[in-house]
Coordinates of C-alpha atoms in Angstrom, one line a residue:
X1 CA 105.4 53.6 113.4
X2 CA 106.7 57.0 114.4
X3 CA 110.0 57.8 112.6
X4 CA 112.6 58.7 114.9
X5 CA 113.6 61.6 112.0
X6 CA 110.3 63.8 111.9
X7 CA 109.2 64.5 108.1
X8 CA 109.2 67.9 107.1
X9 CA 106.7 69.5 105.0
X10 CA 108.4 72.5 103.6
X11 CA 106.3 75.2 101.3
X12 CA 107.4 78.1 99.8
X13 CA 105.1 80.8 97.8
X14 CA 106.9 82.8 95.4
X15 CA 106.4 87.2 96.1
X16 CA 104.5 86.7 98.9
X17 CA 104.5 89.4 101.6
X18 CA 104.3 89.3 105.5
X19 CA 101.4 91.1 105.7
X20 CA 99.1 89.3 102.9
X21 CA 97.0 86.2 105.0
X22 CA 94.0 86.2 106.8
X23 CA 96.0 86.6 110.2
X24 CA 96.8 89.9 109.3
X25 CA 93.8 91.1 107.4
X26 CA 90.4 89.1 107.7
X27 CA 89.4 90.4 104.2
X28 CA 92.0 87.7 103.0
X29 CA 90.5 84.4 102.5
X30 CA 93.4 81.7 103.9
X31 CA 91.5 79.3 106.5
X32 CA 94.9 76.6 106.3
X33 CA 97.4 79.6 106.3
X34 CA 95.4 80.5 109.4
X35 CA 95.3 77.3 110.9
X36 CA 98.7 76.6 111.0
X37 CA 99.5 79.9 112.5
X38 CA 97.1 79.1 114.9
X39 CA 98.5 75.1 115.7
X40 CA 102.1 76.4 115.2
X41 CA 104.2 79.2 115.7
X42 CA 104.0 82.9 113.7
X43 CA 107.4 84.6 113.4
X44 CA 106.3 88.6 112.8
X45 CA 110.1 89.8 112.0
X46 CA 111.5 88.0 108.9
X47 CA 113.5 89.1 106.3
X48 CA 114.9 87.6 102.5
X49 CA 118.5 87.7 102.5
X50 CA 117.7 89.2 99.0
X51 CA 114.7 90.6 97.6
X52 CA 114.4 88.9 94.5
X53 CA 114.4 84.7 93.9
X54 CA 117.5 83.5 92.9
X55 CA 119.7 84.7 95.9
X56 CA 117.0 84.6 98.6
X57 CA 116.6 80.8 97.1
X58 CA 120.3 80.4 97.5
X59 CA 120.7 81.9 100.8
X60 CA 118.3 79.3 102.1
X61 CA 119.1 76.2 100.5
X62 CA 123.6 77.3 101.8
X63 CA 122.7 78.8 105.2
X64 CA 124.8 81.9 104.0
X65 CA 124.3 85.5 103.0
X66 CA 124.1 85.5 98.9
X67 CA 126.9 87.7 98.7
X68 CA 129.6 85.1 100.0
X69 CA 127.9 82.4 97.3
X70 CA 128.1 85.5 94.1
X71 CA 124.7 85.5 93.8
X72 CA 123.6 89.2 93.6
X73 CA 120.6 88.9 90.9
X74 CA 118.5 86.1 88.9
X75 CA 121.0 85.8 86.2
X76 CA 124.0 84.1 88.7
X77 CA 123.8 80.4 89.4
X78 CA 124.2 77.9 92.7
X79 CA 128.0 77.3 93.1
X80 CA 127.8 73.3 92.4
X81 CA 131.1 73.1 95.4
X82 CA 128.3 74.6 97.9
X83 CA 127.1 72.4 99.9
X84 CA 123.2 72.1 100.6
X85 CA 120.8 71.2 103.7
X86 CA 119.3 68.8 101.3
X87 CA 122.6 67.0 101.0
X88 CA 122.7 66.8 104.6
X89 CA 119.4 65.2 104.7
X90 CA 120.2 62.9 102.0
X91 CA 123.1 61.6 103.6
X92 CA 121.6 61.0 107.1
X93 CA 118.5 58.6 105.7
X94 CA 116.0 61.4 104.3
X95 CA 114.1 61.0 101.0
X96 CA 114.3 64.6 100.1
X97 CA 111.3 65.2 97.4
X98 CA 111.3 68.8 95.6
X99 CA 108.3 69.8 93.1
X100 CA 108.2 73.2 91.9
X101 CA 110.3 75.8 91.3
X102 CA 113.7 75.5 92.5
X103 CA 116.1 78.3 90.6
X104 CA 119.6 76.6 91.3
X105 CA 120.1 77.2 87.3
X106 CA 117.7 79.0 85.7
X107 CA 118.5 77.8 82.0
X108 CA 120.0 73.7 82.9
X109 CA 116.3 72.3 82.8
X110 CA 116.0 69.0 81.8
X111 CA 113.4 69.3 78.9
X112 CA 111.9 66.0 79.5
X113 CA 110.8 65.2 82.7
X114 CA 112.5 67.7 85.2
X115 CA 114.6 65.3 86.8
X116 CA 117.8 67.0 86.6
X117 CA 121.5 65.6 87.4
X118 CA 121.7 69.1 88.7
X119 CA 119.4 68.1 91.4
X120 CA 120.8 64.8 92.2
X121 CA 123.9 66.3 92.7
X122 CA 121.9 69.4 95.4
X123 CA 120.9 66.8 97.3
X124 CA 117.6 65.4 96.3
X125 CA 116.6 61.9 95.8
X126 CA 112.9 62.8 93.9
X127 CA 113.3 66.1 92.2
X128 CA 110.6 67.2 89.6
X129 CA 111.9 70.8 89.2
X130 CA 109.5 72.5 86.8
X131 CA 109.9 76.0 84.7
X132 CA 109.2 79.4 86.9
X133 CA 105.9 81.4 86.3
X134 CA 107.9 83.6 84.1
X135 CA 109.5 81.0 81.8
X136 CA 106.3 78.4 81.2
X137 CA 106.1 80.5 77.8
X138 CA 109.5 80.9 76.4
X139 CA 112.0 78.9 74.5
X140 CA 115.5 78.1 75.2
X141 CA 116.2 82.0 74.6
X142 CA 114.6 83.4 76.9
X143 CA 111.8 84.9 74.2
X144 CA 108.2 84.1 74.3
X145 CA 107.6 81.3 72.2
X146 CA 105.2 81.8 69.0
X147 CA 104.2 78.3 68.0
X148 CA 103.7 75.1 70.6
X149 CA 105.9 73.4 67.8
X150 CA 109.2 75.5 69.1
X151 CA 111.3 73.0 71.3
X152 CA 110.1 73.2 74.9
X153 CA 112.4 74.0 78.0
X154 CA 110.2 72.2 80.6
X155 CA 108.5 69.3 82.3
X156 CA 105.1 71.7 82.4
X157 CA 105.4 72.8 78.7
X158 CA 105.0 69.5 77.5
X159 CA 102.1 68.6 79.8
X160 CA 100.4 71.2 78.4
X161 CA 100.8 70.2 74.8
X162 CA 99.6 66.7 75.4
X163 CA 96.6 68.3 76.7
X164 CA 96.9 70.3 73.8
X165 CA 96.3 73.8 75.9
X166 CA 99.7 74.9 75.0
X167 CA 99.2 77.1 72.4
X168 CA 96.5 78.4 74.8
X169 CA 98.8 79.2 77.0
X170 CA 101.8 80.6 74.9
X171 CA 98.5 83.3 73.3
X172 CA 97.6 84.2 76.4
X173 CA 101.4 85.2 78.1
X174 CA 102.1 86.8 74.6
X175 CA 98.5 89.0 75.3
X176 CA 99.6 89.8 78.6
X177 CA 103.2 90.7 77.5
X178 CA 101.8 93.6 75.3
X179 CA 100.2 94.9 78.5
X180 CA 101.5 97.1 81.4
X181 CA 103.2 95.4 84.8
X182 CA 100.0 96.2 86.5
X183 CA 97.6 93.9 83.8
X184 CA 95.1 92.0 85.8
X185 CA 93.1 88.7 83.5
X186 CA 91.9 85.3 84.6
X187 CA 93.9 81.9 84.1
X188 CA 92.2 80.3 80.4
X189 CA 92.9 77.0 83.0
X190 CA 90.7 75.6 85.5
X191 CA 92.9 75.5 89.1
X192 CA 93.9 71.8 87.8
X193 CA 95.8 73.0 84.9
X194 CA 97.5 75.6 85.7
X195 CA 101.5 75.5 86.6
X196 CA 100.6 75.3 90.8
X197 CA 97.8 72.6 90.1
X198 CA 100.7 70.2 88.0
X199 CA 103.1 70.9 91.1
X200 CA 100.7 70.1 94.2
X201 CA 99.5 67.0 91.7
X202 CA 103.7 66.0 92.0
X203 CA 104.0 66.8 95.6
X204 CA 100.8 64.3 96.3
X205 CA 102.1 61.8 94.2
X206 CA 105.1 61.8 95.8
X207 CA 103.6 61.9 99.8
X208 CA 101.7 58.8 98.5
X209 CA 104.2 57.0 97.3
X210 CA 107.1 57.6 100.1
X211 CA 108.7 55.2 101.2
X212 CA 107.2 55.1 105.1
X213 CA 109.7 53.4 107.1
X214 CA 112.2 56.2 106.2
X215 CA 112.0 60.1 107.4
X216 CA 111.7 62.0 104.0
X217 CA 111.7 66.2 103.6
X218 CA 109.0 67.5 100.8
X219 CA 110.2 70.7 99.4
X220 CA 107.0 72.2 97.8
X221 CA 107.7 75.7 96.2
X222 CA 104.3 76.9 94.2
X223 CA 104.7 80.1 92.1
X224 CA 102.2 82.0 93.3
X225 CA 101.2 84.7 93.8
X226 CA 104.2 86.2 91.8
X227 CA 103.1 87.9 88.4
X228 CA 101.7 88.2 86.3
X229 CA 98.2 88.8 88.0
X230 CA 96.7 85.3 86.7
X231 CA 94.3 83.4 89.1
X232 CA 92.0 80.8 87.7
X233 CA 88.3 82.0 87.3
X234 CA 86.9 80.7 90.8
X235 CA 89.5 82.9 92.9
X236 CA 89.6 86.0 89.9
X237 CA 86.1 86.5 90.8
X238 CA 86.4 86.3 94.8
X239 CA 87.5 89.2 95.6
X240 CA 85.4 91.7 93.0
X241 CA 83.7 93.4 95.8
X242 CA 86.5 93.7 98.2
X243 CA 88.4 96.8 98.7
X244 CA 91.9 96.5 100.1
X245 CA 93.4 99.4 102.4
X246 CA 95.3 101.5 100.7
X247 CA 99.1 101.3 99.7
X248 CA 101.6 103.7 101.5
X249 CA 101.5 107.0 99.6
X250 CA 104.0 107.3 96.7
X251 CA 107.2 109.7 98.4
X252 CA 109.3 110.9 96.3
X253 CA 111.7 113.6 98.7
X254 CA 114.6 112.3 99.7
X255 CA 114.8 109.0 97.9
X256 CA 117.2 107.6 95.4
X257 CA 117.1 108.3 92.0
X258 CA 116.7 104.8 91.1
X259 CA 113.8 104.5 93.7
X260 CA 112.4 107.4 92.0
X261 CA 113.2 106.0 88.3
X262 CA 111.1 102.8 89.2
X263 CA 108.0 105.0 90.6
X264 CA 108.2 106.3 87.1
X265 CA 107.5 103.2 85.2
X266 CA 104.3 103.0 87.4
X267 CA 103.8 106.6 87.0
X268 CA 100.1 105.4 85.0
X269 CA 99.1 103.3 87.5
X270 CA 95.9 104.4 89.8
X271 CA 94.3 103.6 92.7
X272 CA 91.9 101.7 91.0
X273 CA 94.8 99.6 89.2
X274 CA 96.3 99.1 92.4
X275 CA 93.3 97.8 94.3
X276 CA 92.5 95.3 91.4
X277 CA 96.1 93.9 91.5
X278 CA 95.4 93.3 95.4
X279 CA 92.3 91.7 94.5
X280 CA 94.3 89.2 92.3
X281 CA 97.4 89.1 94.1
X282 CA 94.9 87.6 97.3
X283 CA 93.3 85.3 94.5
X284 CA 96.3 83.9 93.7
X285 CA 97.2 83.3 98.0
X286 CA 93.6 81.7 98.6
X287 CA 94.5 79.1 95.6
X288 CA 97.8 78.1 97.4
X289 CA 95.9 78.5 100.5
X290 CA 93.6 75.4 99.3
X291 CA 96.3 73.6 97.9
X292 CA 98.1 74.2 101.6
X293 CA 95.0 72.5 103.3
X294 CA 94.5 69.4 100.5
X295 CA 98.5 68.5 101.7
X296 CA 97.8 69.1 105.3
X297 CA 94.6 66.7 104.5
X298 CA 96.8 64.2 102.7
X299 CA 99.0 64.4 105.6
X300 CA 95.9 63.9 108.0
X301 CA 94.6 60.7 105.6
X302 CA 97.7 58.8 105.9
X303 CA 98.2 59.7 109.1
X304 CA 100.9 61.2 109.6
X305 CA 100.2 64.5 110.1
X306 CA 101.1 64.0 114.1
X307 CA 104.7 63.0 113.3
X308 CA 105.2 66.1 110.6
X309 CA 106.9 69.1 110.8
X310 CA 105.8 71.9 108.6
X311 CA 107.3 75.3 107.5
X312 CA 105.9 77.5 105.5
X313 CA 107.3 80.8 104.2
X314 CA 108.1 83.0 100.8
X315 CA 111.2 83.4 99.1
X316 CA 110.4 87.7 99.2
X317 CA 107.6 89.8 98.7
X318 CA 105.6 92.2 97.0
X319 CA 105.3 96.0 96.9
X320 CA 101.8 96.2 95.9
X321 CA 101.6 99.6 95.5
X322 CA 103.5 101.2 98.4
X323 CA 105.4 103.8 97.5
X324 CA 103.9 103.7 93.7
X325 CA 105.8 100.6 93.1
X326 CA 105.1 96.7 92.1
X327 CA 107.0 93.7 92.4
X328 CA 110.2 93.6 94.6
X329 CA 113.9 94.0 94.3
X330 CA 113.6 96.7 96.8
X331 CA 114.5 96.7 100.7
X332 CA 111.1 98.8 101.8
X333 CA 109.3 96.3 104.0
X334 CA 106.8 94.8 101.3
X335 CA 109.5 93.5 99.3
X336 CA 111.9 92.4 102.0
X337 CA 109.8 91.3 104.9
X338 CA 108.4 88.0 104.0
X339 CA 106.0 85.4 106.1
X340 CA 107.4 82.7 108.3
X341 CA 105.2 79.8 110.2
X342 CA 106.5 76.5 111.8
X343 CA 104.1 73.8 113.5
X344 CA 105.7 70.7 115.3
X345 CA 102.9 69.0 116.6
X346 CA 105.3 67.1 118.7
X347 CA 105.5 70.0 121.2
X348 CA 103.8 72.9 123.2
X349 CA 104.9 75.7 121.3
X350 CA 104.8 79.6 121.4
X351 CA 102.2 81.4 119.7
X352 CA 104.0 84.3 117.7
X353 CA 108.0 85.2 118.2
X354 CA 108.6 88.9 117.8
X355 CA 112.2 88.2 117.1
X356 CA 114.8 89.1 114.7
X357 CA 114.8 86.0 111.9
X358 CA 116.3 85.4 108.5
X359 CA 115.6 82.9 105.6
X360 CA 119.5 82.2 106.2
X361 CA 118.3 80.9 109.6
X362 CA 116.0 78.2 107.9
X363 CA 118.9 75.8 107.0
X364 CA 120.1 75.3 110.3
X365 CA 117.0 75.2 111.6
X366 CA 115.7 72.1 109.1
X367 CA 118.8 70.3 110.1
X368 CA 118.5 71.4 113.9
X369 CA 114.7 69.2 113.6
X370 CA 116.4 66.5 111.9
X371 CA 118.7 65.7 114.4
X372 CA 121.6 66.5 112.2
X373 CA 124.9 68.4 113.5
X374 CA 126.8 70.4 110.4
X375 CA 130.2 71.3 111.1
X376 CA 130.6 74.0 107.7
X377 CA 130.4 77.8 108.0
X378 CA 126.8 79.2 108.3
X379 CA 125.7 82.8 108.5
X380 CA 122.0 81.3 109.6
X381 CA 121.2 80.2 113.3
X382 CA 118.9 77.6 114.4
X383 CA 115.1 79.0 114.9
X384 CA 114.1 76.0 116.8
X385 CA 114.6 76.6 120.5
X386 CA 112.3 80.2 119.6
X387 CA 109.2 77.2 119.3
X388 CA 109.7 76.9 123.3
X389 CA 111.8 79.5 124.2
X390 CA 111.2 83.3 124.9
X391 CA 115.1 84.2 124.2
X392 CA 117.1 86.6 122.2
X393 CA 117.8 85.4 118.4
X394 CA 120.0 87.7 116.2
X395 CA 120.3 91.7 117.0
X396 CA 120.1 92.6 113.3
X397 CA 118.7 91.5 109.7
X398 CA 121.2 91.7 106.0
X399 CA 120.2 91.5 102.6
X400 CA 121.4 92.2 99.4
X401 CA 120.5 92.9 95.9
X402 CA 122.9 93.9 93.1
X403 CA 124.5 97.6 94.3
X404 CA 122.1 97.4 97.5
X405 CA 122.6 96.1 100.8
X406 CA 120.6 96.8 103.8
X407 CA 121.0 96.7 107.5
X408 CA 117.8 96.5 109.8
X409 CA 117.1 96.5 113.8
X410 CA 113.7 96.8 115.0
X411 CA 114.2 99.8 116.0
X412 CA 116.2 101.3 112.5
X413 CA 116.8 100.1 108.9
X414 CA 120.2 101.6 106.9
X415 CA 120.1 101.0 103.2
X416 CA 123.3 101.7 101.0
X417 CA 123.0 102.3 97.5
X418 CA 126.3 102.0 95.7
X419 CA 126.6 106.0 94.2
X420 CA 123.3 106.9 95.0
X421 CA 121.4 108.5 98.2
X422 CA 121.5 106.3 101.0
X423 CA 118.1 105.6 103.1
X424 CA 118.1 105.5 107.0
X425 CA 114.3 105.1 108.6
X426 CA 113.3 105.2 112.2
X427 CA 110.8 102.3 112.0
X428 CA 109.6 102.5 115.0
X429 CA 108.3 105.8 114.7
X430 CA 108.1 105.4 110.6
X431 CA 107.2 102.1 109.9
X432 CA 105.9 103.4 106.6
X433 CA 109.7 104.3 105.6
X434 CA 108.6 107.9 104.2
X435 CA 110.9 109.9 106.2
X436 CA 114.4 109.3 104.7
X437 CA 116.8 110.3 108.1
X438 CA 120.0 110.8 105.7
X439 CA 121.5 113.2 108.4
X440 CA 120.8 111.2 111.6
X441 CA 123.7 110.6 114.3
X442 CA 122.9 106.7 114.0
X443 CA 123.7 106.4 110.4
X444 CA 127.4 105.6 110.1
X445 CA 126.5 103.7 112.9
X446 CA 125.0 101.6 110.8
X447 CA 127.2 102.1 108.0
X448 CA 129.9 100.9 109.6
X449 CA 128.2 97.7 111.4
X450 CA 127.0 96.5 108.2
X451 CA 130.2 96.9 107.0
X452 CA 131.5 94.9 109.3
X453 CA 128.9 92.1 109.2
X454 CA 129.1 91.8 105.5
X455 CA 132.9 91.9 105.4
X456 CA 134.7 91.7 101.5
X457 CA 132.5 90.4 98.8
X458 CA 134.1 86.7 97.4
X459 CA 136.1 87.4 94.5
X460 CA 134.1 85.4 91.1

């Protein structure tokens, strides 16, 4: 029996650029990435509303810009008052699973089972929120822990010590905390055992359980590929003899000091370095990749594949070397751009949008499929009619981070730095964002329209 709610099969990777699947470059092993571009619909202009997880996470799950929620960096927290799109779903009939890594509160896990009031409260009915990439080896401090006998701050900690790997694990993020950003090793864990093998094993568990007379949302949010550069041996070993385009040359003329301050810390790094980071970063994409296709499978098993809307997407991205930086927290289009696909088997759809879209937009949008009407005040709009429609979406892109805010057309991107050299690229004629246009006519322009758009920050 067809639900007259679709389910919704939503997926988020953690740093994962717009550029870094197979669509884009064959060398990149992703055959279910691939396939639901090619059943679905490819957006090739989306942006994170932040460049870093917390806000972009935040922006998404409110529908509005992170700066009206006070949620500038990792270290602020969801606003409890706020209300959700998986509160909306909740109250109209869903059963609204989440399995991964969420980042409503960084430090509130519950250090049994993951099953936080927290999340009740956010809107879900199964959460199993589970410790990020970076925290699955330290204590309630924040430090690394030294001993598996330290008190554990998560539902995958204590996994691991049943199967009494955690110690292995705690050794070996203490070994690659002594290294440099750019330290590429093998997972000691087979794909099973490591932190994106317990959450797909949550997601499937919950898929096969589901109630399946009622419409239910799975929010599935792996943590790859983010760092550190940790695949499991069968996908470490994949990509040995592949060689990866090279990065956009490190410019340092005309950029801001902190810009240039960051190319510093990688100031070590080589060619070499970067080209084995690219080789793990896409190690780390083909093992979500696989765990992509064993959900679409699952899906396909029960079936219910026909009647199930997927999204799939990243909270940000990745530098990977352009510009001689790593990581994100950076508006250059590696970092800020991220991936965006949607498949509704229910319809004829377009094959790739070329419109202006946001991860703000993706809240209205899950509601917009779900039938639901939300009266509060969104910054996001609805990306469902581009599935059918060739129309005009939004005639500009925000994000923030901390003292940076950014303003992008297709056409031009403006990026203020609070008392330091602002940035102004012609990206249609630079896409590689090397020629810094401080002096051109357009650029209060653009100063002035984003501050317009952005308006007074909320006072917290």
């Amino acid at each position: 029996m067809i639900n007259k709610q679709p389910n919704i099969l939503f997926i988020m990777l953690d740093q994962w650029r717009f550029d870094w699947f197979g669509i884009h470059d064959e060398k990149i092993y992703t055959p279910n990435i691939n396939r639901l571009a090619h059943n679905g619909t490819f957006f090739k202009e989306v942006i994170s509303n932040s460049p870093t997880c917390v806000p972009s996470r935040a922006s998404i799950s409110s529908g509005l810009y992170p700066f009206r929620l006070g949620i500038l960096n990792n270290d602020h927290h969801f606003p409890l008052e706020q209300p959700t799109f998986y509160q909306q779903l909740r109250k109209n009939g869903y059963q609204v699973g989440g399995f991964g890594k969420f980042d409503f509160q960084k430090p509130s896990l519950d250090f049994k089972n993951g099953q936080m009031p927290l999340n009740y409260h956010l809107g879900y009915t199964h959460p199993f929120e589970v410790e990020g990439k970076m925290s699955s080896a330290k204590n309630r401090t924040g430090q690394l822990m030294q001993s598996e006998n330290e008190a554990l701050i998560g539902p995958y900690q204590a996994w691991l010590k049943k199967q009494g790997l955690l110690q292995t694990h705690l050794d070996d993020y203490r070994k690659r905390n002594r290294q440099n950003t750019w330290y590429t090793e093998a997972s000691p864990f087979d794909e099973q055992k490591t932190l994106d093998g317990f959450i797909l094993s949550k997601a499937k568990k919950f898929l096969n359980e589901v109630e399946p007379s009622q419409p239910w949302f799975c929010d599935v949010t792996f943590v790859n590929p983010h760092d550190p550069w940790d695949p499991p041996e069968k996908w470490a070993t994949f990509y040995q003899n592949t060689y990866f385009s090279d990065s956009i040359k490190k410019e340092t003329k005309a950029k801001p000091q902190w810009v240039q301050q960051r190319q510093g810390t990688y100031s070590d790094m080589t060619a070499e370095d970067i080209q084995q980071v690219k080789r793990y970063y896409s190690a780390m994409v083909s093992q979500i990749d696989q765990y992509i296709g064993d959900l679409i499978n699952l899906l396909d098993e029960k079936r219910i594949l026909e009647e199930t809307i997927i999204i799939l997407t990243s909270d940000h991205g990745e530098m990977l070397g352009d510009h001689g930086l790593l990581q994100k927290q950076i508006m250059y289009e590696g970092s800020v751009r991220t991936p965006l696909i949607i498949t509704d088997p229910r319809i004829e759809q377009i094959d790739q949008v070329e419109e202006l879209v946001e991860l703000v937009d993706l809240f209205p949008t899950i509601l917009d499929f779900a039938g639901i009407q939300y009266k509060g005040a969104l910054d996001g709009t609805s990306v469902k009619p581009l599935l059918t429609t060739l129309k005009e979406h939004k005639a500009d892109q925000l994000s923030v981070w901390e003292n940076t805010e950014m303003l992008r057309t297709k056409e031009f991107k403006y990026i203020h730095h609070f008392n330091d050299t602002d940035e102004f690229y012609h990206l249609a004629t630079d896409s590689f964002e090397l020629n810094n246009l401080s002096n051109h006519p357009l650029k209060q322009d653009f100063k002035k329209r984003l501050k317009k758009k952005k308006g007074s920050y909320p006072k917290y």
